XYZ file of C-alpha atoms in Angstrom:
77
model
C -18.697 -57.892 125.108
C -20.444 -55.101 122.481
C -18.596 -52.711 121.257
C -21.370 -50.140 120.542
C -23.016 -50.111 123.610
C -26.010 -47.383 124.207
C -24.107 -44.641 127.288
C -27.615 -44.677 129.509
C -28.849 -48.543 129.130
C -26.401 -50.201 127.796
C -28.024 -51.932 125.195
C -26.731 -52.586 121.536
C -26.694 -49.652 119.732
C -28.300 -49.699 116.076
C -26.911 -47.923 112.732
C -28.917 -45.978 110.978
C -27.645 -43.459 108.442
C -27.209 -40.224 110.549
C -25.322 -42.391 113.491
C -26.524 -44.996 116.306
C -29.516 -45.532 117.407
C -31.062 -46.575 121.232
C -33.924 -48.932 120.406
C -34.511 -49.154 124.135
C -34.071 -45.225 125.056
C -35.283 -43.568 121.842
C -31.687 -41.137 121.410
C -29.782 -40.817 118.562
C -25.838 -40.935 118.951
C -22.520 -39.659 117.442
C -19.534 -42.156 118.170
C -16.944 -39.358 118.694
C -13.131 -40.332 118.723
C -10.234 -38.907 120.558
C -6.828 -38.263 120.503
C -4.642 -40.370 123.125
C -2.042 -37.988 123.198
C -3.566 -34.877 123.883
C -7.714 -35.498 124.115
C -8.582 -33.237 121.059
C -11.387 -34.559 118.980
C -10.163 -36.013 116.024
C -11.428 -36.549 112.239
C -12.305 -40.144 111.312
C -10.581 -41.395 107.962
C -11.957 -44.204 105.848
C -9.080 -45.342 103.119
C -9.039 -49.327 101.077
C -11.658 -50.320 104.084
C -9.791 -49.511 106.991
C -10.190 -47.092 109.381
C -7.683 -44.801 111.105
C -7.978 -40.609 112.933
C -6.255 -37.570 112.164
C -5.603 -35.000 114.950
C -5.280 -31.949 113.705
C -3.905 -30.572 117.306
C -0.883 -32.958 117.022
C -0.813 -32.938 112.990
C -1.044 -36.776 112.550
C -2.442 -40.173 111.822
C -3.277 -41.623 115.250
C -4.218 -45.354 114.884
C -8.043 -46.568 115.432
C -7.084 -49.001 118.240
C -5.152 -45.937 120.114
C -7.945 -43.838 119.978
C -10.507 -43.153 123.178
C -14.307 -43.391 121.025
C -17.526 -42.342 123.614
C -20.901 -42.185 122.052
C -22.040 -39.178 122.827
C -26.195 -37.474 122.433
C -27.169 -36.220 119.032
C -29.405 -33.399 119.507
C -32.803 -33.430 117.699
C -33.784 -29.414 116.370
């Protein structure tokens, strides 16, 4: 199973400096994580090579494995 699939065409997304890019759809995406408890958007924290998330609503650290992630289209202006 591919971890970073385009939500439109299901092809593999390619990482670039500002987020993810689908070569087939020519669309840029960002990966957004939501709290498994309150469903609010969380902030990603990277420390010592490990990623976890902080929910400002719950005021708690949340495990990466519990986070609900999705790709949202980046608006180009």
